[in-house]
Tab-separated table of C-alpha atoms in Angstrom:
chain	number	residue	atom	x	y	z
A	1	MET	CA	263.074	-141.484	57.209
A	2	LYS	CA	263.438	-137.752	56.353
A	3	LEU	CA	260.874	-135.741	58.127
A	4	THR	CA	260.015	-131.522	58.204
A	5	VAL	CA	259.136	-130.541	61.752
A	6	PHE	CA	257.745	-127.145	62.085
A	7	TYR	CA	257.227	-125.358	64.986
A	8	PHE	CA	254.511	-123.678	63.875
A	9	ASP	CA	250.821	-124.563	62.284
A	10	PRO	CA	251.846	-125.106	58.600
A	11	ASN	CA	247.894	-125.589	57.501
A	12	VAL	CA	247.212	-121.997	58.146
A	13	SER	CA	248.011	-119.138	55.606
A	14	SER	CA	246.851	-116.225	57.207
A	15	MET	CA	246.943	-114.461	60.324
A	16	PHE	CA	243.243	-113.871	60.738
A	17	VAL	CA	240.185	-116.752	59.490
A	18	GLU	CA	236.420	-115.673	59.308
A	19	LYS	CA	233.980	-117.786	61.604
A	20	THR	CA	230.214	-117.836	62.227
A	21	ASP	CA	228.445	-117.293	65.905
A	22	GLU	CA	225.541	-118.846	66.956
A	23	THR	CA	223.355	-116.604	65.793
A	24	GLY	CA	225.052	-116.430	62.478
A	25	ASN	CA	226.797	-113.132	62.803
A	26	LYS	CA	230.071	-113.488	61.035
A	27	PHE	CA	233.769	-112.162	62.771
A	28	TYR	CA	237.398	-112.962	62.514
A	29	THR	CA	239.248	-114.548	65.196
A	30	LEU	CA	243.250	-115.573	65.215
A	31	SER	CA	244.095	-118.633	63.272
A	32	SER	CA	246.822	-119.664	65.218
A	33	PRO	CA	248.335	-118.934	68.226
A	34	TYR	CA	251.400	-120.803	67.558
A	35	ASN	CA	252.885	-119.010	64.273
A	36	PHE	CA	253.682	-115.662	66.209
A	37	VAL	CA	257.749	-116.019	66.180
A	38	TYR	CA	260.554	-113.578	67.335
A	39	ARG	CA	264.200	-112.976	65.904
A	40	ASP	CA	266.407	-116.173	65.841
A	41	GLU	CA	263.348	-118.623	66.888
A	42	ILE	CA	263.210	-121.694	65.167
A	43	VAL	CA	260.416	-122.091	62.870
A	44	ALA	CA	261.192	-125.588	61.084
A	45	ARG	CA	263.856	-128.547	61.116
A	46	VAL	CA	264.823	-131.408	58.734
A	47	ILE	CA	265.474	-134.541	60.572
A	48	GLU	CA	266.279	-138.206	59.888
A	49	VAL	CA	264.504	-140.812	61.953
A	50	ASP	CA	263.795	-144.912	61.827
A	51	ASP	CA	260.247	-144.603	63.521
A	52	PRO	CA	258.409	-141.293	63.242
A	53	ALA	CA	257.468	-141.844	67.145
A	54	ASP	CA	261.360	-140.625	67.284
A	55	VAL	CA	260.416	-137.217	66.379
A	56	VAL	CA	260.356	-135.969	70.066
A	57	TYR	CA	263.884	-137.129	70.772
A	58	HIS	CA	265.036	-134.619	67.530
A	59	LEU	CA	263.052	-131.222	69.119
A	60	ASP	CA	264.880	-128.535	69.938
A	61	SER	CA	264.661	-127.570	73.648
A	62	GLY	CA	261.865	-125.282	74.995
A	63	TYR	CA	259.850	-126.019	71.715
A	64	LYS	CA	256.746	-128.101	72.832
A	65	TYR	CA	254.417	-127.211	69.790
A	66	TYR	CA	255.330	-129.216	66.921
A	67	LYS	CA	254.198	-130.544	63.766
A	68	SER	CA	255.540	-133.232	61.452
A	69	GLU	CA	255.062	-134.207	57.895
A	70	LYS	CA	257.158	-136.619	55.033
A	71	PHE	CA	259.767	-134.113	53.778
A	72	LYS	CA	259.258	-132.282	50.591
A	73	PRO	CA	261.950	-129.912	49.483
A	74	PHE	CA	260.855	-126.173	49.926
A	75	LYS	CA	262.391	-123.019	50.438
A	76	ALA	CA	263.085	-119.864	52.903
A	77	GLY	CA	261.065	-117.012	51.408
A	78	ASP	CA	260.662	-113.451	53.505
A	79	GLY	CA	261.883	-113.271	56.859
A	80	ILE	CA	263.264	-116.962	57.108
A	81	ILE	CA	266.840	-117.209	57.036
A	82	PHE	CA	268.332	-121.036	57.095
A	83	ASP	CA	271.057	-121.390	59.641
A	84	SER	CA	273.760	-124.084	58.442
A	85	ILE	CA	275.610	-123.976	61.483
A	86	SER	CA	272.496	-125.361	63.621
A	87	GLY	CA	270.903	-127.152	60.819
A	88	CYS	CA	267.391	-125.518	60.874
A	89	TYR	CA	265.312	-122.437	60.031
A	90	ARG	CA	265.084	-119.325	61.704
A	91	ALA	CA	262.841	-115.980	61.638
A	92	SER	CA	264.805	-112.955	60.859
A	93	ASP	CA	262.303	-110.568	62.801
A	94	TYR	CA	258.930	-110.604	64.885
A	95	GLY	CA	255.958	-111.664	62.591
A	96	PHE	CA	253.787	-114.353	61.604
A	97	VAL	CA	255.156	-117.409	59.768
A	98	VAL	CA	253.055	-119.229	57.340
A	99	TYR	CA	253.921	-122.113	54.891
A	100	ASP	CA	252.833	-121.876	51.148
A	101	GLN	CA	252.107	-125.261	50.435
A	102	ARG	CA	251.337	-124.174	46.567
A	103	ILE	CA	255.135	-123.259	46.345
A	104	SER	CA	256.691	-124.904	49.287
A	105	ARG	CA	257.968	-121.677	50.969
A	106	ILE	CA	258.317	-120.907	54.548
A	107	GLN	CA	257.858	-116.989	55.109
A	108	LEU	CA	256.955	-114.504	57.185
A	109	LYS	CA	254.362	-111.956	57.367
A	110	LEU	CA	254.977	-108.722	58.633
A	111	PRO	CA	252.243	-108.084	61.001
A	112	LEU	CA	250.864	-104.665	60.030
A	113	GLN	CA	247.371	-103.835	58.926
A	114	ILE	CA	247.136	-100.765	56.947
A	115	SER	CA	244.035	-98.831	56.225
A	116	LYS	CA	242.443	-98.606	52.708
A	117	ASP	CA	242.891	-95.054	52.571
A	118	LYS	CA	246.622	-95.783	53.749
A	119	LEU	CA	246.381	-92.972	56.222
A	120	LYS	CA	247.071	-95.310	59.196
A	121	ALA	CA	248.982	-98.438	59.921
A	122	SER	CA	248.467	-100.901	62.750
A	123	TYR	CA	251.039	-103.141	64.144
A	124	ILE	CA	249.354	-106.412	65.318
A	125	ILE	CA	251.178	-107.872	68.815
A	126	PHE	CA	250.685	-111.555	70.251
A	127	PRO	CA	253.265	-113.260	72.645
A	128	THR	CA	255.547	-115.577	70.833
A	129	LYS	CA	255.811	-119.203	72.569
A	130	PHE	CA	258.388	-118.125	74.607
A	131	LEU	CA	256.806	-114.716	75.634
A	132	LYS	CA	258.937	-112.485	73.447
A	133	LEU	CA	257.299	-109.344	72.289
A	134	PRO	CA	258.436	-107.116	69.680
A	135	VAL	CA	260.162	-103.346	70.809
A	136	TYR	CA	260.213	-100.232	69.711
A	137	LYS	CA	263.402	-100.582	67.367
A	138	ASP	CA	261.865	-103.957	65.707
A	139	ILE	CA	258.711	-101.797	64.495
A	140	GLU	CA	260.183	-98.942	62.947
A	141	GLN	CA	262.987	-101.018	61.508
A	142	GLN	CA	259.844	-103.025	59.580
A	143	LEU	CA	258.021	-99.515	58.974
A	144	LEU	CA	261.209	-98.065	57.181
A	145	ALA	CA	262.109	-101.381	55.488
A	146	ASN	CA	258.325	-100.962	54.014
A	147	LYS	CA	258.727	-97.298	53.085
A	148	ILE	CA	256.421	-96.265	55.913
A	149	VAL	CA	257.862	-92.756	56.674
A	150	GLY	CA	254.215	-91.672	58.955
A	151	ILE	CA	255.795	-93.233	61.945
A	152	ILE	CA	254.049	-91.829	64.881
A	153	ASP	CA	255.710	-90.248	67.859
A	154	LYS	CA	257.938	-93.239	69.592
A	155	ASN	CA	257.004	-92.439	73.216
A	156	GLU	CA	253.225	-93.076	71.920
A	157	ILE	CA	254.217	-96.655	70.404
A	158	GLU	CA	255.672	-97.364	73.471
A	159	SER	CA	252.712	-96.281	75.573
A	160	GLN	CA	250.588	-98.451	73.883
A	161	MET	CA	253.314	-101.381	73.928
A	162	ASN	CA	253.485	-100.990	78.217
A	163	GLU	CA	249.793	-101.957	78.253
A	164	ILE	CA	250.362	-105.660	76.794
A	165	ASP	CA	250.928	-108.287	79.233
A	166	PRO	CA	253.050	-111.365	77.605
A	167	HIS	CA	251.623	-113.765	80.967
A	168	ASN	CA	248.073	-112.502	79.501
A	169	PRO	CA	248.048	-113.547	75.322
A	170	LYS	CA	245.787	-112.000	73.358
A	171	VAL	CA	245.862	-109.985	70.077
A	172	HIS	CA	246.754	-106.626	70.486
A	173	ARG	CA	246.858	-103.988	67.535
A	174	ILE	CA	248.690	-100.794	68.342
A	175	LEU	CA	249.017	-97.735	65.898
A	176	VAL	CA	252.029	-97.228	64.951
A	177	ALA	CA	252.065	-94.515	61.653
A	178	ARG	CA	249.610	-92.228	60.609
A	179	GLY	CA	248.953	-89.724	57.803
A	180	ARG	CA	247.225	-86.251	57.779
A	181	GLU	CA	243.888	-86.839	56.419
A	182	PRO	CA	242.940	-84.097	53.632
A	183	VAL	CA	240.763	-81.364	54.431
A	184	ASN	CA	237.880	-80.823	51.428
A	185	GLY	CA	236.890	-77.781	51.166
A	186	TYR	CA	233.678	-76.191	49.575
A	187	ASP	CA	232.208	-72.873	48.450
A	188	ASP	CA	230.078	-70.413	50.011
A	189	TYR	CA	226.636	-71.938	50.612
A	190	TYR	CA	223.194	-70.711	52.713
A	191	ILE	CA	220.861	-72.098	54.624
A	192	PRO	CA	217.097	-71.147	55.094
A	193	LEU	CA	215.809	-69.176	57.900
A	194	VAL	CA	212.532	-69.868	57.220
A	195	GLN	CA	210.503	-72.998	57.056
A	196	ILE	CA	210.002	-73.708	53.044
A	197	GLU	CA	208.748	-77.321	53.862
A	198	LYS	CA	204.837	-77.803	53.206
A	199	LYS	CA	203.096	-79.475	55.921
A	200	ALA	CA	201.065	-82.428	55.827
A	201	GLY	CA	197.665	-80.686	56.341
A	202	LYS	CA	195.690	-78.882	59.245
A	203	LEU	CA	194.595	-80.748	62.113
A	204	LEU	CA	191.091	-79.935	62.993
A	205	ASP	CA	189.389	-79.906	66.394
A	206	ASP	CA	187.427	-83.307	65.233
A	207	GLY	CA	190.737	-84.731	64.626
A	208	ARG	CA	190.322	-84.563	60.839
A	209	ILE	CA	193.018	-83.425	58.583
A	210	ASP	CA	192.309	-80.430	56.098
A	211	PHE	CA	194.521	-81.873	53.157
A	212	LYS	CA	193.784	-78.478	51.249
A	213	GLU	CA	195.564	-76.403	53.934
A	214	ILE	CA	199.373	-77.265	53.523
A	215	GLY	CA	200.726	-73.453	53.522
A	216	GLY	CA	202.055	-73.614	50.204
A	217	ILE	CA	202.438	-69.952	50.294
A	218	ILE	CA	205.266	-68.509	52.735
A	219	GLU	CA	204.834	-64.978	53.207
A	220	ILE	CA	208.123	-63.012	53.692
A	221	LYS	CA	208.257	-59.441	55.310
A	222	LYS	CA	210.293	-56.769	54.388
A	223	GLY	CA	213.492	-57.125	56.728
A	224	GLN	CA	212.372	-60.642	57.390
A	225	GLU	CA	215.501	-63.225	57.983
A	226	VAL	CA	215.867	-65.311	55.204
A	227	LEU	CA	219.042	-66.982	54.225
A	228	GLN	CA	222.392	-67.468	56.362
A	229	LYS	CA	225.225	-67.297	54.632
A	230	ILE	CA	227.927	-70.166	55.572
A	231	PRO	CA	231.291	-69.279	54.245
A	232	GLY	CA	233.544	-71.309	51.935
A	233	ILE	CA	236.541	-73.166	53.269
A	234	LYS	CA	239.609	-73.366	50.966
A	235	PRO	CA	240.505	-77.377	50.753
A	236	GLU	CA	243.918	-78.458	52.077
A	237	ASP	CA	245.781	-81.073	50.617
A	238	GLY	CA	247.102	-84.603	53.165
A	239	PHE	CA	249.385	-87.111	52.956
A	240	ASP	CA	249.125	-90.634	53.751
A	241	ILE	CA	251.868	-92.967	55.423
A	242	TYR	CA	254.197	-93.280	52.634
A	243	GLY	CA	254.645	-89.922	52.490
A	244	GLU	CA	252.595	-89.193	49.281
A	245	LYS	CA	250.220	-86.448	48.592
A	246	VAL	CA	245.998	-87.233	49.408
A	247	GLU	CA	244.433	-84.536	47.389
A	248	ALA	CA	241.752	-82.537	48.833
A	249	THR	CA	238.497	-82.109	46.495
A	250	ILE	CA	235.754	-79.330	46.619
A	251	VAL	CA	232.814	-80.775	48.587
A	252	GLN	CA	229.147	-79.673	46.755
A	253	LYS	CA	226.894	-78.682	50.213
A	254	ASP	CA	223.597	-79.077	49.959
A	255	GLY	CA	222.446	-75.759	50.526
A	256	TYR	CA	220.449	-72.514	48.559
A	257	TYR	CA	221.404	-69.236	46.790
A	258	PRO	CA	219.693	-66.019	47.317
A	259	GLY	CA	217.611	-64.661	44.123
A	260	SER	CA	215.444	-61.444	43.780
A	261	ASN	CA	214.941	-59.439	46.418
A	262	ILE	CA	217.212	-60.918	49.079
A	263	VAL	CA	220.318	-58.928	50.198
A	264	PRO	CA	222.933	-59.077	52.978
A	265	SER	CA	221.487	-57.724	56.382
A	266	GLU	CA	223.139	-54.020	57.227
A	267	SER	CA	224.189	-55.496	60.506
A	268	ASN	CA	225.141	-59.222	59.884
A	269	PRO	CA	226.591	-59.515	56.273
A	270	LEU	CA	226.201	-63.141	56.941
A	271	ILE	CA	222.373	-62.836	57.449
A	272	PHE	CA	220.354	-62.226	54.373
A	273	VAL	CA	216.941	-60.488	54.259
A	274	SER	CA	214.204	-59.798	52.158
A	275	GLN	CA	214.300	-55.831	50.731
A	276	ILE	CA	210.313	-56.067	50.236
A	277	ASP	CA	206.999	-57.793	51.645
A	278	GLY	CA	205.833	-60.343	49.333
A	279	CYS	CA	205.828	-64.579	48.771
A	280	LEU	CA	209.045	-66.844	49.035
A	281	ASP	CA	209.524	-68.365	45.509
A	282	ILE	CA	211.764	-71.632	45.187
A	283	GLU	CA	213.157	-72.502	41.912
A	284	GLY	CA	216.041	-74.964	42.086
A	285	LYS	CA	218.079	-73.889	44.534
A	286	THR	CA	217.578	-70.283	44.505
A	287	LEU	CA	215.019	-68.503	46.905
A	288	SER	CA	213.682	-65.380	45.836
A	289	VAL	CA	210.869	-62.832	47.387
A	290	LEU	CA	208.683	-61.733	44.754
A	291	PRO	CA	205.728	-59.530	45.530
A	292	VAL	CA	203.000	-61.728	43.618
A	293	ALA	CA	202.898	-65.407	44.646
A	294	ILE	CA	203.012	-67.485	41.781
A	295	ILE	CA	201.662	-70.787	41.453
A	296	LYS	CA	203.514	-72.721	38.840
A	297	GLY	CA	200.548	-75.281	37.894
A	298	ASP	CA	197.047	-75.506	39.239
A	299	VAL	CA	195.849	-74.930	42.860
A	300	ASN	CA	195.449	-78.610	44.024
A	301	TYR	CA	196.231	-80.810	47.065
A	302	GLU	CA	199.941	-80.231	45.704
A	303	SER	CA	199.866	-76.472	46.354
A	304	GLY	CA	197.155	-76.495	48.814
A	305	ASN	CA	194.608	-73.736	49.678
A	306	ILE	CA	196.279	-70.222	48.375
A	307	ASP	CA	195.659	-67.115	51.552
A	308	PHE	CA	198.363	-64.446	50.421
A	309	ASP	CA	198.729	-60.646	51.730
A	310	GLY	CA	199.505	-59.574	47.933
A	311	SER	CA	198.675	-60.901	44.812
A	312	VAL	CA	198.338	-64.128	43.342
A	313	GLN	CA	199.501	-65.691	39.953
A	314	ILE	CA	198.526	-69.028	38.991
A	315	MET	CA	199.701	-70.570	35.965
A	316	GLY	CA	196.951	-73.268	35.600
A	317	SER	CA	193.268	-73.930	36.901
A	318	VAL	CA	191.759	-73.789	40.167
A	319	LEU	CA	190.365	-77.163	41.040
A	320	PRO	CA	187.201	-78.326	42.493
A	321	GLY	CA	186.788	-77.313	46.331
A	322	PHE	CA	189.842	-75.085	46.812
A	323	THR	CA	189.946	-71.804	47.911
A	324	VAL	CA	192.178	-68.544	46.642
A	325	ASN	CA	192.151	-65.559	48.888
A	326	ALA	CA	194.322	-62.480	47.817
A	327	THR	CA	194.696	-58.964	49.445
A	328	GLY	CA	195.627	-57.721	46.029
A	329	ASP	CA	194.692	-59.018	42.809
A	330	ILE	CA	194.095	-62.648	41.347
A	331	TYR	CA	195.207	-63.883	37.619
A	332	VAL	CA	194.114	-67.463	36.978
A	333	ASP	CA	196.106	-68.517	33.288
A	334	LYS	CA	193.311	-71.001	32.853
A	335	ASN	CA	189.557	-72.448	34.666
A	336	VAL	CA	188.247	-71.749	37.706
A	337	ASP	CA	186.385	-75.094	38.306
A	338	ASP	CA	183.422	-74.687	41.517
A	339	ALA	CA	186.155	-73.215	43.553
A	340	ARG	CA	186.087	-70.109	45.567
A	341	LEU	CA	188.183	-66.917	45.024
A	342	THR	CA	188.247	-63.769	47.037
A	343	ALA	CA	190.525	-60.725	46.264
A	344	ASN	CA	190.299	-57.078	47.607
A	345	GLY	CA	191.221	-56.620	44.080
A	346	ASP	CA	190.851	-57.717	40.467
A	347	ILE	CA	190.176	-61.283	39.648
A	348	VAL	CA	191.025	-61.876	36.027
A	349	VAL	CA	190.365	-65.582	34.731
A	350	LYS	CA	191.419	-66.388	30.957
A	351	LEU	CA	189.227	-69.210	30.424
A	352	GLY	CA	186.020	-70.091	32.129
A	353	ILE	CA	184.503	-70.261	35.617
A	354	GLY	CA	182.329	-73.135	35.884
A	355	GLY	CA	181.129	-76.162	37.350
A	356	LYS	CA	178.202	-77.954	39.519
A	357	GLY	CA	177.153	-74.391	41.082
A	358	GLU	CA	179.480	-74.270	43.275
A	359	ALA	CA	182.287	-71.880	42.274
A	360	LYS	CA	182.132	-68.565	43.840
A	361	ILE	CA	184.043	-65.389	42.672
A	362	ILE	CA	184.193	-62.327	45.289
A	363	ALA	CA	186.430	-59.294	44.075
A	364	GLY	CA	186.962	-55.899	45.261
A	365	GLY	CA	187.658	-54.662	41.832
A	366	TYR	CA	186.980	-55.698	38.792
A	367	VAL	CA	186.415	-59.665	37.545
A	368	LYS	CA	186.979	-60.846	34.041
A	369	ALA	CA	186.400	-64.211	32.407
A	370	LYS	CA	185.718	-65.472	28.983
A	371	PHE	CA	182.756	-67.511	30.103
A	372	VAL	CA	180.467	-68.052	33.238
A	373	LEU	CA	178.660	-71.338	33.954
A	374	ASN	CA	176.881	-71.757	36.901
A	375	SER	CA	178.440	-69.585	39.245
A	376	SER	CA	178.392	-66.954	41.536
A	377	ILE	CA	180.015	-63.464	41.092
A	378	GLU	CA	180.013	-60.238	43.092
A	379	ALA	CA	182.114	-57.550	42.151
A	380	LEU	CA	182.657	-53.726	43.047
A	381	GLY	CA	184.106	-53.224	39.971
A	382	LYS	CA	183.156	-53.792	36.326
A	383	ILE	CA	182.414	-57.424	35.338
A	384	GLU	CA	183.560	-58.259	31.987
A	385	ILE	CA	182.662	-61.600	30.230
A	386	GLU	CA	183.812	-62.489	26.532
A	387	ASP	CA	181.323	-65.063	25.679
A	388	SER	CA	178.415	-65.823	27.811
A	389	ILE	CA	177.011	-65.933	31.326
A	390	ILE	CA	174.757	-69.433	31.895
A	391	ASN	CA	172.668	-70.051	35.057
A	392	SER	CA	174.677	-67.733	37.271
A	393	THR	CA	174.371	-65.207	39.573
A	394	VAL	CA	176.311	-61.973	38.889
A	395	PHE	CA	176.358	-58.931	40.658
A	396	SER	CA	178.608	-55.585	40.217
A	397	ASN	CA	178.123	-52.351	41.846
A	398	ASP	CA	179.512	-51.059	38.590
A	399	ALA	CA	178.210	-53.190	34.854
A	400	VAL	CA	178.028	-56.104	33.667
A	401	ILE	CA	179.483	-55.952	30.261
A	402	VAL	CA	179.096	-59.098	27.689
A	403	THR	CA	181.971	-58.112	25.344
A	404	GLY	CA	182.031	-60.762	22.432
A	405	ARG	CA	179.772	-60.359	19.069
A	406	HIS	CA	177.277	-63.147	19.976
A	407	GLY	CA	177.505	-62.424	24.001
A	408	LYS	CA	174.729	-64.004	25.228
A	409	ILE	CA	173.131	-63.741	29.291
A	410	ILE	CA	170.920	-67.055	29.696
A	411	GLY	CA	169.264	-68.296	32.777
A	412	GLY	CA	170.365	-67.197	36.434
A	413	GLU	CA	170.240	-63.348	37.686
A	414	THR	CA	172.199	-60.660	36.676
A	415	THR	CA	172.483	-57.325	38.407
A	416	ALA	CA	174.130	-54.329	37.971
A	417	ARG	CA	174.260	-50.844	40.047
A	418	HIS	CA	174.570	-48.929	36.456
A	419	GLU	CA	174.294	-50.864	33.797
A	420	ILE	CA	174.098	-54.451	31.832
A	421	ILE	CA	175.498	-54.313	28.263
A	422	VAL	CA	174.947	-57.812	26.590
A	423	ASN	CA	174.135	-58.511	22.608
A	424	VAL	CA	171.460	-62.000	23.775
A	425	ALA	CA	169.652	-61.871	26.435
A	426	GLY	CA	167.604	-65.214	27.617
A	427	SER	CA	166.300	-67.698	25.725
A	428	GLN	CA	162.988	-69.713	24.980
A	429	LEU	CA	164.548	-73.236	25.621
A	430	GLN	CA	165.942	-72.353	29.142
A	431	ASN	CA	164.550	-71.207	32.705
A	432	ILE	CA	163.868	-67.718	33.405
A	433	THR	CA	166.185	-64.750	32.895
A	434	LYS	CA	166.259	-61.838	35.295
A	435	LEU	CA	168.306	-58.380	34.668
A	436	THR	CA	168.346	-55.787	37.194
A	437	ALA	CA	169.904	-52.366	36.972
A	438	GLY	CA	170.176	-49.812	39.364
A	439	LYS	CA	170.746	-51.561	42.562
A	440	SER	CA	173.941	-51.247	44.812
A	441	LEU	CA	175.991	-54.250	45.959
A	442	ILE	CA	177.377	-52.535	49.089
A	443	VAL	CA	173.615	-51.600	50.170
A	444	GLU	CA	172.436	-55.038	49.330
A	445	ARG	CA	175.229	-56.440	51.656
A	446	GLU	CA	174.251	-54.216	54.202
A	447	LEU	CA	170.497	-55.020	54.325
A	448	ALA	CA	171.797	-58.959	53.925
A	449	GLU	CA	173.432	-58.228	57.150
A	450	LEU	CA	169.908	-56.376	58.884
A	451	ARG	CA	167.925	-59.558	58.117
């Protein structure tokens, strides 16, 4: 009877196998401690026996672990040589021996693990059956045979190997080769030195949150630090363990860039400051400081209430319940609906001012709008309305003028210090329309305070 005696486990095909612990976590472990061999160790032999039980009498001296199978022709693959003198198959180097049953071939796997980026190579060491370990020369020859040129210093490798005890069999991974990682570069970019994120809201004394107070306008003073420049870095290519170039790339940093009225500081060219008093404007990744606060849409819960030391331009409407305060002028491209606007300068509303009686406009200059409905307006300058004033309280310290050909004032109370100019006043179908000229808004305010 012809048998093949394997001095290793022929049923494993890889150095490590995946297993699952009691908690369901997966891990890798050594597939067989018997498959690590050193140079000249016997890995297999073909024998003739009458009884399979007689295999033990044919084992080579010192080889206790074995597995025997009915002989099938096989070949010696990489790292395996046939010793014609002793009639056995031996390992030509240190490594992990496997039997590939698909192609009937015994071969030696080099115990090398190379990282996916090819920047590092580790060497797997486990004592053989005869407690043998590879030496530096073995490792060096195997690396060079595999065209690995990035071998680390000999002393560094031997220092790691000196920590391995062959009498305490454990799997060891030692670093044997490394490349040089590329240093990715990036262009100049800037980080903000001011808070640019809106607040969630303002915490009130009673514990509630006012979601209208989110700090949507960020005031900037002249000379205030706004951005810090982070100088770019030139990319440097690296190389892998095979000596091949690893190209560096230009990384896009998540930063900002200076826009209008933001310039380098005189004392520090890496710090950028504002040239003017104004409002921070964010357009994509560009920060600017504008003399006018621009709200690119409605004044709503997204913008919050507006309070700005300067002029404000609103490209939408002011929605119910919101307030806009400005030390300069206020320009509204659409409507003011049951909202409160206060300005030291002029207030201009391209469409109408209206609602259900909650809209209030107070201006230190003039007020202009297309129409006024169920609203209250006070202005130290003229109040010019294009179409109509209906059921509203209007007081100008100068004049109230309804400019349209069919302009009208119906209901409510309209007061001016100098004059009221309108084509149609009152209506038989409406409540009383009260018009008064000759009263001073300033005097009336002082009298109201005395009362």
